[in-house]
Amino acid sequence: DDSPKSAISKLLSFSDFPPTKPWIYKRKNCWEKMYKAMLRAKHFIYITGWSVDTSISLIREKPIFREGNKPQDDEDNGMLTIGELLKRKANEGVRVCLLLWNEATSVGGSAKEGMMSTHDEITKNYFKNTGVAVTLAYR
């Protein structure tokens, strides 16, 4: 099953832990499933983690569109960056929330990406005045 709901449940499922059978990694499969799940989200996208670099695309080789092989509009190339995708979903009315690590060394000026390159301040500024809610949290 390649549905977004199935992709999310598989990503979040711990029912196979510890693994009962060998797990085979399929190149780019995980990123494609995450992209498809976010692209087709209708209600919410919640992301928490160390860092979100808004300039990175999860898709590198073949375009993926929400509906078949047709772009949604002139700006949809089927390989949106994570930043473009999240802003687009927020504009469609999807609740998009990011909870990211607030790195103490990324305070401004030339050190905005921080010593650990988490891009936390850059990400927060990228989504400023958009429908994407970004919260930075200290550990």
PDB file of N, CA and C in Angstrom, residues 8 25 27 68 96:
ATOM      1  N   ILE A   8       2.887   6.886   6.668  1.00  0.00           N
ATOM      2  CA  ILE A   8       3.089   7.445   8.010  1.00  0.00           C
ATOM      3  C   ILE A   8       3.032   6.341   9.049  1.00  0.00           C
ATOM      4  N   TYR A  25      16.949  -1.902   3.072  1.00  0.00           N
ATOM      5  CA  TYR A  25      16.873  -0.476   2.760  1.00  0.00           C
ATOM      6  C   TYR A  25      16.713  -0.297   1.265  1.00  0.00           C
ATOM      7  N   ARG A  27      16.884   2.522  -1.547  1.00  0.00           N
ATOM      8  CA  ARG A  27      17.379   3.870  -1.770  1.00  0.00           C
ATOM      9  C   ARG A  27      16.236   4.814  -2.125  1.00  0.00           C
ATOM     10  N   GLY A  68      -1.439  12.605  -9.925  1.00  0.00           N
ATOM     11  CA  GLY A  68      -0.924  12.048 -11.174  1.00  0.00           C
ATOM     12  C   GLY A  68       0.359  12.702 -11.634  1.00  0.00           C
ATOM     13  N   VAL A  96       0.594  23.374   9.979  1.00  0.00           N
ATOM     14  CA  VAL A  96       1.994  22.955   9.897  1.00  0.00           C
ATOM     15  C   VAL A  96       2.743  23.514  11.099  1.00  0.00           C
TER      16      VAL A  96
END
